[in-house]
Coordinates of N, CA and C in Angstrom, one line a residue:
Chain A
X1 N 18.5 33.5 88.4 CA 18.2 32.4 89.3 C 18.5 31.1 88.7
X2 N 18.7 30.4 89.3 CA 19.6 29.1 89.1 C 17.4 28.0 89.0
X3 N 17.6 27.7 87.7 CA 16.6 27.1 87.5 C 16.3 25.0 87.6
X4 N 15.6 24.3 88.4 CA 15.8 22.9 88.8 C 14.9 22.3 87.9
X5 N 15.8 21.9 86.9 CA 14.4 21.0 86.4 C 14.3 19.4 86.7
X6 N 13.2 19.1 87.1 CA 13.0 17.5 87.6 C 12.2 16.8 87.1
X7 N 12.9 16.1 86.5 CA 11.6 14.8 86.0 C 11.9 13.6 86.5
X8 N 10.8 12.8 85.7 CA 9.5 13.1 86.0 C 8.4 13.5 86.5
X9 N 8.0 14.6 86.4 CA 6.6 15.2 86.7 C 6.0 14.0 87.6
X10 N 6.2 13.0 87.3 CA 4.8 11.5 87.7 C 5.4 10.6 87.3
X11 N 5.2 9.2 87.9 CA 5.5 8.1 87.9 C 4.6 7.3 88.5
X12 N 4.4 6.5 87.6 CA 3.6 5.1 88.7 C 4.7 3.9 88.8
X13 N 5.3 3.1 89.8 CA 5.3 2.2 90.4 C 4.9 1.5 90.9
X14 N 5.3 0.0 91.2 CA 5.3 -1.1 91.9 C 5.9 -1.5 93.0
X15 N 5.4 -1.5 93.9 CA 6.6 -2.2 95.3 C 7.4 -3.0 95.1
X16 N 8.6 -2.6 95.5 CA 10.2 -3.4 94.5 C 10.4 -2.8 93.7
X17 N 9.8 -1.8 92.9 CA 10.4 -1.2 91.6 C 11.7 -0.6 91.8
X18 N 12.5 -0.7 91.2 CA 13.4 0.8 91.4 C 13.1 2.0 90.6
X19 N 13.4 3.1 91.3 CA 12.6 4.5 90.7 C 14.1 5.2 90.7
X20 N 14.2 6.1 89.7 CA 14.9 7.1 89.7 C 14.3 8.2 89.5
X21 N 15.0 9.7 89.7 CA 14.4 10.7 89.6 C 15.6 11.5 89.6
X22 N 15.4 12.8 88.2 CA 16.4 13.4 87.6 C 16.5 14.9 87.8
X23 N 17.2 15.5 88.8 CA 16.8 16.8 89.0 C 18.5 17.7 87.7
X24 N 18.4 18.7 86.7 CA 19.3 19.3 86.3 C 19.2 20.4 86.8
X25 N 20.1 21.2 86.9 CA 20.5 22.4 87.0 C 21.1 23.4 86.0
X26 N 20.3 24.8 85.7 CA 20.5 25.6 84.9 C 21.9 25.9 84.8
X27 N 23.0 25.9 85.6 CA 24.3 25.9 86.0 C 24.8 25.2 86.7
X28 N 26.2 25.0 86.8 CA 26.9 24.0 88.1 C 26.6 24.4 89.4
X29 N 26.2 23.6 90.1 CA 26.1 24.0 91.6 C 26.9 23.0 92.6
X30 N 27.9 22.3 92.0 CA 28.8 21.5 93.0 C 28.3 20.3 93.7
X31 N 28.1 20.4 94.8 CA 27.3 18.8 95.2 C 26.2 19.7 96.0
X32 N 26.2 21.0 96.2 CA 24.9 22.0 97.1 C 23.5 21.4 96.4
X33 N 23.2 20.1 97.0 CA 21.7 19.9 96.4 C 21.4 18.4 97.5
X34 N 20.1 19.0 97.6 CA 19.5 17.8 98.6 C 18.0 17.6 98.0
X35 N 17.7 16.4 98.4 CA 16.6 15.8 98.2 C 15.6 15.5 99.1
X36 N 14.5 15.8 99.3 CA 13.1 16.1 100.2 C 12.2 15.1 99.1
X37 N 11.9 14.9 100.4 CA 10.2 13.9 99.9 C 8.9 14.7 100.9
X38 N 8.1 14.7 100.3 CA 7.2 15.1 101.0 C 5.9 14.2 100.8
X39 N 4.7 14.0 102.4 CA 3.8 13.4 101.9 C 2.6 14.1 102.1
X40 N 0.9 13.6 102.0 CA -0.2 14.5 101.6 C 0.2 15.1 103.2
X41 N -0.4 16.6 102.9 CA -0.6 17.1 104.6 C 0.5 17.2 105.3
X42 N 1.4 17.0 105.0 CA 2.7 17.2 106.2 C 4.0 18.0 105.4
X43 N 4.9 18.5 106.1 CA 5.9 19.2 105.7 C 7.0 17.8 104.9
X44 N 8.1 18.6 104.0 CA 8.9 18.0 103.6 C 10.0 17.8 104.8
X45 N 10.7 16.4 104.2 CA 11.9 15.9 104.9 C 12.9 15.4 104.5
X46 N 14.0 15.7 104.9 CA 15.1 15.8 103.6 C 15.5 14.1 103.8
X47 N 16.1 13.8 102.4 CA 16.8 12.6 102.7 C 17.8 12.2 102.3
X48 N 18.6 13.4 101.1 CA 19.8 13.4 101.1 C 20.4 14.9 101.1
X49 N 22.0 14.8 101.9 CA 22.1 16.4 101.4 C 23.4 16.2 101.3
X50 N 24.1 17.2 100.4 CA 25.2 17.4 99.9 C 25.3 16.3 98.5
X51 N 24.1 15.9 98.0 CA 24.0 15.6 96.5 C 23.8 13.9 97.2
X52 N 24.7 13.6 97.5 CA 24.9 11.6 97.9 C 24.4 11.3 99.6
X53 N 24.7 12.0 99.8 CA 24.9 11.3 101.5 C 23.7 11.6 102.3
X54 N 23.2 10.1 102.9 CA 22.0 9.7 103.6 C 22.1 10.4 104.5
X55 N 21.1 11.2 105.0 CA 21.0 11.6 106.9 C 20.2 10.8 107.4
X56 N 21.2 10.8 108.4 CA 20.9 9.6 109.3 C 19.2 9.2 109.6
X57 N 19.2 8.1 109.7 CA 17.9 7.8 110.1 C 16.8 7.7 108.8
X58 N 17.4 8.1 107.6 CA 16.9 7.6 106.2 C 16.9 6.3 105.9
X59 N 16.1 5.1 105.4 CA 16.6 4.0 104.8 C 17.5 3.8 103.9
X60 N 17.9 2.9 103.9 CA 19.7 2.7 102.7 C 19.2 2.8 101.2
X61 N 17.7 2.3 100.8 CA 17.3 1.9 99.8 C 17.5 3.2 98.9
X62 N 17.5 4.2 99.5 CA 17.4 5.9 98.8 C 19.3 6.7 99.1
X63 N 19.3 6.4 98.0 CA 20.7 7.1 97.4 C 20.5 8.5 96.5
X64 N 21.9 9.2 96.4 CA 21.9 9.9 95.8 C 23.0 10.3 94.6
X65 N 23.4 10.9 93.8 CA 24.6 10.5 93.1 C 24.3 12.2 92.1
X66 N 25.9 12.7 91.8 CA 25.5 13.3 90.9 C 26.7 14.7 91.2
X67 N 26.5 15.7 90.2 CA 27.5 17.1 90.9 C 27.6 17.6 89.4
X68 N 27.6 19.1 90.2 CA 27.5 20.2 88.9 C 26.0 20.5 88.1
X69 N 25.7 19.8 87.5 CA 24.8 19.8 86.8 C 23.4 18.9 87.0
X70 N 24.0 17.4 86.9 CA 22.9 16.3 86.7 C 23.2 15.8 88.1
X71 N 21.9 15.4 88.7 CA 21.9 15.0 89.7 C 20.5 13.7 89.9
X72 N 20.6 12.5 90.6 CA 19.7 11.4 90.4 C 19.4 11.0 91.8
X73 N 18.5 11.2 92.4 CA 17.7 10.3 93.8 C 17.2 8.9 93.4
X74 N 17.7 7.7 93.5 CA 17.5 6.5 93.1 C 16.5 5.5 94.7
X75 N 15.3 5.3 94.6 CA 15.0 4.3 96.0 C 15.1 2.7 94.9
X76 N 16.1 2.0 95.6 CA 16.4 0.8 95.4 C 15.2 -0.3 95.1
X77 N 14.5 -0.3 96.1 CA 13.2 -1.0 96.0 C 12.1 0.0 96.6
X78 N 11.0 0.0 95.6 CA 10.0 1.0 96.2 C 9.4 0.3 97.7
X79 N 8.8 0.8 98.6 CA 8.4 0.1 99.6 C 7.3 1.4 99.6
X80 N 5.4 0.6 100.4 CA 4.5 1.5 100.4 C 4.7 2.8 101.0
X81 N 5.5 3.0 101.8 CA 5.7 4.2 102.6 C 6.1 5.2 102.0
X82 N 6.8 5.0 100.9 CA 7.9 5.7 99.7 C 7.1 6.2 99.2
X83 N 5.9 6.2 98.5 CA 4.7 6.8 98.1 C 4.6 8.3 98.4
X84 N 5.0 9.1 97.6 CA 5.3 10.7 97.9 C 5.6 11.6 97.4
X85 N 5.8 12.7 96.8 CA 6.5 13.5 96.5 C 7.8 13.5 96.9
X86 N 8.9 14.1 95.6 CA 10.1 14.5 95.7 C 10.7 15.3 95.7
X87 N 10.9 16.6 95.7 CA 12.0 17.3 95.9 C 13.2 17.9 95.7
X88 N 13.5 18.1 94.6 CA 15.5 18.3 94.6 C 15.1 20.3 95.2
X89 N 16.4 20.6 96.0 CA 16.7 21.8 96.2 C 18.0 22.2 96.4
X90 N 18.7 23.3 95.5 CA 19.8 23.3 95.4 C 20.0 24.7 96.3
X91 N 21.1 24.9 96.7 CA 21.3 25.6 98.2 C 22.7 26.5 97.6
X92 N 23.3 26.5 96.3 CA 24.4 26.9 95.9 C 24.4 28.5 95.9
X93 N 23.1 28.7 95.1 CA 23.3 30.8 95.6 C 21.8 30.5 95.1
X94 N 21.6 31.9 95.8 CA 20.2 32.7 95.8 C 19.8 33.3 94.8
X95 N 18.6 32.9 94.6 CA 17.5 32.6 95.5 C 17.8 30.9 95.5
X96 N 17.6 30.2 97.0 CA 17.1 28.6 97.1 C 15.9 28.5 96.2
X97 N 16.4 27.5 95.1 CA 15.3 26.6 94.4 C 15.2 25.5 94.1
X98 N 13.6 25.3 94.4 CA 13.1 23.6 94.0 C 12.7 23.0 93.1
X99 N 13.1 21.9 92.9 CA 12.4 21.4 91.5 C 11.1 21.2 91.5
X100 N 10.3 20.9 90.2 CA 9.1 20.8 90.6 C 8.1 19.9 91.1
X101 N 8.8 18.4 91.6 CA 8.9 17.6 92.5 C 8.0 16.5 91.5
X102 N 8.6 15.3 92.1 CA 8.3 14.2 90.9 C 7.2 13.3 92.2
X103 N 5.9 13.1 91.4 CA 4.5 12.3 92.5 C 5.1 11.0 92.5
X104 N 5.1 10.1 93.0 CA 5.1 8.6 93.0 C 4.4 8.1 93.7
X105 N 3.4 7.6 92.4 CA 2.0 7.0 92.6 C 2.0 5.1 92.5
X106 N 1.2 5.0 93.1 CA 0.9 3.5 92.9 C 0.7 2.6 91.8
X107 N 1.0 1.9 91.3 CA 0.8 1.5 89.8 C -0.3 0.5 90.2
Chain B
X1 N 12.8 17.1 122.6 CA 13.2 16.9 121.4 C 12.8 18.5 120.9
X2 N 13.6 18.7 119.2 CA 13.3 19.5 118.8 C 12.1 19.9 118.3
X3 N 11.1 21.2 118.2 CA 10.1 21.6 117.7 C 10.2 22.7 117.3
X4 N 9.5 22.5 116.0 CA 9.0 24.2 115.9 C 7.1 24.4 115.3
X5 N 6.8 25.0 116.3 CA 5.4 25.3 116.2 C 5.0 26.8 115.9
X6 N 4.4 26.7 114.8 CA 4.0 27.8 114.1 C 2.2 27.9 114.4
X7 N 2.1 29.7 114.3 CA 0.6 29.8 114.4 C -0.5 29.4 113.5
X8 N -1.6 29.6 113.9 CA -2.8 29.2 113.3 C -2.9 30.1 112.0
X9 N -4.3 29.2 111.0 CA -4.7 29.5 109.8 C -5.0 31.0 110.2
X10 N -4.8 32.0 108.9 CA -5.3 33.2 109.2 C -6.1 33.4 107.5
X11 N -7.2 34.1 107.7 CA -7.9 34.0 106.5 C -7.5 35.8 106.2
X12 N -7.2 36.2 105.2 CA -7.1 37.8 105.1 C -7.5 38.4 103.6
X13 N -7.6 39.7 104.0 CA -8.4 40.1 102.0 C -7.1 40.9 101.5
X14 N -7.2 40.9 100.3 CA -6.1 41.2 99.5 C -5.8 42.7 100.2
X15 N -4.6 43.0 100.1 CA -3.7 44.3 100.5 C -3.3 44.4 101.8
X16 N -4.2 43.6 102.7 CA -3.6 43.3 104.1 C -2.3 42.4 104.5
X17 N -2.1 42.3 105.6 CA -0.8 41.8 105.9 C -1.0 40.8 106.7
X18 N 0.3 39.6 106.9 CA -0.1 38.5 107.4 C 1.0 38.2 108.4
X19 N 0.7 37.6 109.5 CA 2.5 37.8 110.6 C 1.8 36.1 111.0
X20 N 3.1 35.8 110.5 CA 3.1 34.4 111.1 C 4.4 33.6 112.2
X21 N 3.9 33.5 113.2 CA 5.1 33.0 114.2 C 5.8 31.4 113.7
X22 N 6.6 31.4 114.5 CA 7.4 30.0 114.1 C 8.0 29.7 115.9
X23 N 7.5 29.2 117.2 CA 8.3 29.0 118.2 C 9.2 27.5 118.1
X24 N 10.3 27.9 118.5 CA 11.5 27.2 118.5 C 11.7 26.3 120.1
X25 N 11.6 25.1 120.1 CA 12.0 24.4 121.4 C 12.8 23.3 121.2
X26 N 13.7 23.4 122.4 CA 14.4 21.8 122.3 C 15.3 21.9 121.5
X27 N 16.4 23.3 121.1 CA 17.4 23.6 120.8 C 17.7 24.9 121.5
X28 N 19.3 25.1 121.3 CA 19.6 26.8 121.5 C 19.2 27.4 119.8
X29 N 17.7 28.6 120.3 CA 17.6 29.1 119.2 C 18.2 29.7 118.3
X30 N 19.4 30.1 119.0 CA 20.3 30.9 118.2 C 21.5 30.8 117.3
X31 N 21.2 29.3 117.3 CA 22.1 28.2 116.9 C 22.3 27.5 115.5
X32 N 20.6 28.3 114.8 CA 20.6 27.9 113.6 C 19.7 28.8 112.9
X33 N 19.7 29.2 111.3 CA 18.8 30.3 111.1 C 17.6 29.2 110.8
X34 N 16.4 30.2 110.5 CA 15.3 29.6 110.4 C 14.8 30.1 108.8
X35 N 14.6 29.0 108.2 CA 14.4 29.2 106.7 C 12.4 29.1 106.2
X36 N 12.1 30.4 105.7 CA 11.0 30.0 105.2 C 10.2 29.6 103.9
X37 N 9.1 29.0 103.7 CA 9.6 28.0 102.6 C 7.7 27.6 102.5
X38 N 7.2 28.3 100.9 CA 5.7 28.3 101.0 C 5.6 27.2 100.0
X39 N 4.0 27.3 99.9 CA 3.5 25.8 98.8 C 1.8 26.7 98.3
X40 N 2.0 26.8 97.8 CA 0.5 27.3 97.3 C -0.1 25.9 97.0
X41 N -1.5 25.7 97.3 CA -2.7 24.6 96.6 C -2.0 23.5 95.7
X42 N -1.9 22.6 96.0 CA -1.8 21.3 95.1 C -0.2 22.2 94.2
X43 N 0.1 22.7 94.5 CA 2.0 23.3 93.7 C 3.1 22.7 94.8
X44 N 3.9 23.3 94.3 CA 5.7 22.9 94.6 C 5.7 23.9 95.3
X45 N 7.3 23.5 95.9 CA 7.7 24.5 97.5 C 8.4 25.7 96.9
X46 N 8.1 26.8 97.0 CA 8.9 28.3 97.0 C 9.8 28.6 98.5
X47 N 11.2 28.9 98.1 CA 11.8 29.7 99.2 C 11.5 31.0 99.3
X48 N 11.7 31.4 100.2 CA 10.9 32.5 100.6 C 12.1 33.7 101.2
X49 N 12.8 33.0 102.2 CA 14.1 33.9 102.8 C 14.8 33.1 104.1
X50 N 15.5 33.5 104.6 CA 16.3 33.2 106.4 C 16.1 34.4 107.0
X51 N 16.1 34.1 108.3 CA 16.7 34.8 109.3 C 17.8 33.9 110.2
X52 N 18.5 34.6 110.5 CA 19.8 34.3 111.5 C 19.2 34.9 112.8
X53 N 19.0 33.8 113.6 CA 18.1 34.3 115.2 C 19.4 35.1 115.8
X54 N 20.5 34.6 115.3 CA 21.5 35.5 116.5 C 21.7 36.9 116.3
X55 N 22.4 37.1 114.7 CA 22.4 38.2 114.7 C 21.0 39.1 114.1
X56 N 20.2 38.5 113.8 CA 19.2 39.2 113.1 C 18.9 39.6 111.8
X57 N 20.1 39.1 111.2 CA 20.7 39.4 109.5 C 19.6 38.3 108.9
X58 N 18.9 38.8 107.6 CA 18.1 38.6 106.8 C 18.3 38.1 105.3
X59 N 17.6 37.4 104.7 CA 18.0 37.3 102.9 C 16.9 36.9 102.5
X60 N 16.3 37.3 102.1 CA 15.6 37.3 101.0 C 15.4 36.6 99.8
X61 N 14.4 35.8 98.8 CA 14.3 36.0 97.7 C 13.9 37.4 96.9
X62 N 14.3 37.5 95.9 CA 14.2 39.2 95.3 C 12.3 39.0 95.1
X63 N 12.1 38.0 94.8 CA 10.3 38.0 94.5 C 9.9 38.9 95.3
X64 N 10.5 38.5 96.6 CA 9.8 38.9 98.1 C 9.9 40.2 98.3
X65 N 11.2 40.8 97.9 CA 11.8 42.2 98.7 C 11.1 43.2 98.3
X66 N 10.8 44.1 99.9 CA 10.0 45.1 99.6 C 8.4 44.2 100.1
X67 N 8.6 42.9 100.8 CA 7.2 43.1 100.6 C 6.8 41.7 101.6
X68 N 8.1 41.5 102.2 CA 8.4 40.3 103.5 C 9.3 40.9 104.3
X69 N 8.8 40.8 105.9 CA 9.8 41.1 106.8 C 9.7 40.1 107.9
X70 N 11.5 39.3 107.9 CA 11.6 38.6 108.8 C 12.0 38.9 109.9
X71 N 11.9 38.6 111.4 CA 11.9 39.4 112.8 C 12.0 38.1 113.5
X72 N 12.9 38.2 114.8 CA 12.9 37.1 115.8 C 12.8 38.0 117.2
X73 N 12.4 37.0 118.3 CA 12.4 37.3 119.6 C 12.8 36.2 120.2
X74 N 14.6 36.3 120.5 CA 15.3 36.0 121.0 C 14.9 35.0 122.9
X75 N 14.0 36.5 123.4 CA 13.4 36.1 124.4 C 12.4 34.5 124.5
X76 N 12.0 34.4 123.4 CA 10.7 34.0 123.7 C 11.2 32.6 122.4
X77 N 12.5 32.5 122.1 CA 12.5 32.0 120.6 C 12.0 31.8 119.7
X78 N 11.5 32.4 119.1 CA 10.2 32.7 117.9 C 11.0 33.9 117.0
X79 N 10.5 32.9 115.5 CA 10.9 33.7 114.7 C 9.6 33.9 113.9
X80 N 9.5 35.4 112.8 CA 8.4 35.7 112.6 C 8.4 36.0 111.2
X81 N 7.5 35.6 110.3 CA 7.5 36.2 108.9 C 6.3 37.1 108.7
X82 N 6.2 38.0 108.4 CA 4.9 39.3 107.9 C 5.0 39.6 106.2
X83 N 4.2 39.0 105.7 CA 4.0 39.4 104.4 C 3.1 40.8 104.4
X84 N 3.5 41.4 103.4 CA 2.5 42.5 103.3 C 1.6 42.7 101.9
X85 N 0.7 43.4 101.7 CA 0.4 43.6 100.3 C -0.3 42.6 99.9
X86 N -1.1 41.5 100.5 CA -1.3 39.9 99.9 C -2.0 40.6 98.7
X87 N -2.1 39.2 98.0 CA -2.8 39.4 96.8 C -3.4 37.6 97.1
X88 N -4.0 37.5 96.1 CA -5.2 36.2 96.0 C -3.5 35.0 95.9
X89 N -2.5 35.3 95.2 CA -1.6 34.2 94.4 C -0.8 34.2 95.8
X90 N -1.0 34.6 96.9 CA 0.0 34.1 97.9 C -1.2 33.5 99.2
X91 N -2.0 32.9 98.2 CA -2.7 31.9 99.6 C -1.6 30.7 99.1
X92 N -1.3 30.2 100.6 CA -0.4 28.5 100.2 C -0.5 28.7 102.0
X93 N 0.1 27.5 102.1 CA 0.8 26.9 103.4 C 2.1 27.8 103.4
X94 N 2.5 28.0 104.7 CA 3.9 28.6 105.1 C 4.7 27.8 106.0
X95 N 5.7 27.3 105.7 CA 6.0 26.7 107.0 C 7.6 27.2 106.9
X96 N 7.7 27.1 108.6 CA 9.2 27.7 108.4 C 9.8 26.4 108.9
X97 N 11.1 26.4 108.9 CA 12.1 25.3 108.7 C 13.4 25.2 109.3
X98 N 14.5 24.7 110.0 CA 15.5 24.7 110.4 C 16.1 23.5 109.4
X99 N 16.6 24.2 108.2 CA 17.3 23.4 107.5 C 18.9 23.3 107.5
X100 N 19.8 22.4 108.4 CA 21.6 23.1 108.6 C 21.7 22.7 107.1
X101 N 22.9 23.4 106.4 CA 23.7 22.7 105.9 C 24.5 21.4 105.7
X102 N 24.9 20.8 106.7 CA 25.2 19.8 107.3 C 24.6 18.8 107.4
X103 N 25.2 17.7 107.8 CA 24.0 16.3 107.6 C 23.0 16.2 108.9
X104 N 23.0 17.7 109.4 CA 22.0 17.3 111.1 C 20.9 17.3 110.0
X105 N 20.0 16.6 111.2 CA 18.5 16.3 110.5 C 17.6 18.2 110.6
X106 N 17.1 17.5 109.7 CA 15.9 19.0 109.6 C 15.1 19.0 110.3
X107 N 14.3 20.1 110.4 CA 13.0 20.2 111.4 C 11.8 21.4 110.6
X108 N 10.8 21.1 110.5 CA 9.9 21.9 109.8 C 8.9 22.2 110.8
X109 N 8.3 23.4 111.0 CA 6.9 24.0 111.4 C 6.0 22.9 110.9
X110 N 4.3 22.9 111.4 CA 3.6 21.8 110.6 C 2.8 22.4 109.8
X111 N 2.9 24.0 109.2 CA 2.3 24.9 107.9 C 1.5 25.8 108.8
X112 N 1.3 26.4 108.2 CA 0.3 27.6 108.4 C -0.7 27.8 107.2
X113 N -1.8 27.7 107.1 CA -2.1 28.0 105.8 C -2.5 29.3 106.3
X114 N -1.9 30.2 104.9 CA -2.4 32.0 104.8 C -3.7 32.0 103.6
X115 N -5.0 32.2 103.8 CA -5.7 32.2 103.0 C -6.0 33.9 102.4
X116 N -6.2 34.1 101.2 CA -5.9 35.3 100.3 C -7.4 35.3 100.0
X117 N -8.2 36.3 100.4 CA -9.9 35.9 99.6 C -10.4 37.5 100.3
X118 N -11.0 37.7 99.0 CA -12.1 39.0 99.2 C -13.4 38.7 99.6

């Protein structure tokens, strides 16, 4: 199994901060990786897929960048909403796995 | 608009079995597989398997095999997951998911929680 490791575990921020968040991969998996935020009580929702590229109806402030191995979910300026759980899941071969998702707490 | 509405909490004792629906609206169901995808208590998301509503073809994580069967009804658009065998470590939320590949937007069930207790 293709293993996701993500850090940080946790982070506290500030509104405006910029946050990054580092998912690797036990092997190359090409650009097959997307990024989910999830919040308390509700299902996850993707917000990048194919490693970089926004789906639609995401804010611009959350990018993505990355291939093969190292991959980075960046939100430009934190904004309260952004408050969440993150996500990397790589989709390259089976079994689908997730990282173990980075909290972004309030500072 | 699209939905997918999955059944209610089910509480069950260890070795029993758990069948959870997922109904599909506001797309052609057969038009995309439906991926499932757990969270046990305050943890991270587990994939779980697909089904393909068209043809019926299945995949698995190997954790699962032998011990998850996924089923649709075409008729009624609902796809179904049945775990069998529970044990206490598969209480979590279940939700199934229409994840494309593609940059279409996604669509999630809003959970099921499967509770595991003797």
């Amino acid at each position: 199994d293709i293993q996701m490791t993500q850090s940080p575990s946790s982070l506290s921020a500030s509104v405006g901060d910029r946050v990054t968040i580092t998912c690797r991969a036990s092997q190359g998996i090409r650009n097959d990786l997307g990024w989910y935020q999830q919040k308390p009580g509700k299902a996850p929702k993707r917000l990048i897929y194919a490693a970089s590229s926004l789906q639609s109806g995401v804010p611009s402030r959350f990018s993505g960048s990355g291939s093969g191995t190292e991959f980075t979910l960046t939100i430009s300026s934190l904004q309260p909403e952004d408050f969440a759980t993150y996500y990397c899941l790589q989709h390259n071969s089976y079994p689908l796995t997730f990282g173990q998702g980075t909290k972004v707490e309030i500072k | 608009q699209v939905q997918l509405v999955q059944s209610g909490a089910e509480v069950k004792k260890p070795g029993a079995s758990v069948k959870v629906s997922c109904k599909a609206s506001g797309y052609t169901f057969t038009d995309y597989y439906i991926h499932w995808v757990r969270q046990a208590p305050g943890q991270g998301l587990e994939w779980i398997g697909w089904i393909n509503p068209n043809s019926g073809g299945t995949k698995y994580a190997q954790k699962f095999q032998g011990r998850v069967t996924m089923t649709r009804d075409t008729s009624i658009s609902t796809a179904y997951m049945e775990l069998s065998r529970l044990r206490s470590d598969d209480t979590a939320v279940y939700y199934c998911a229409r994840v494309p590949g593609s940059g279409e937007t996604d669509y999630w069930g809003q959970g099921t929680l499967v509770t595991v207790s003797s």
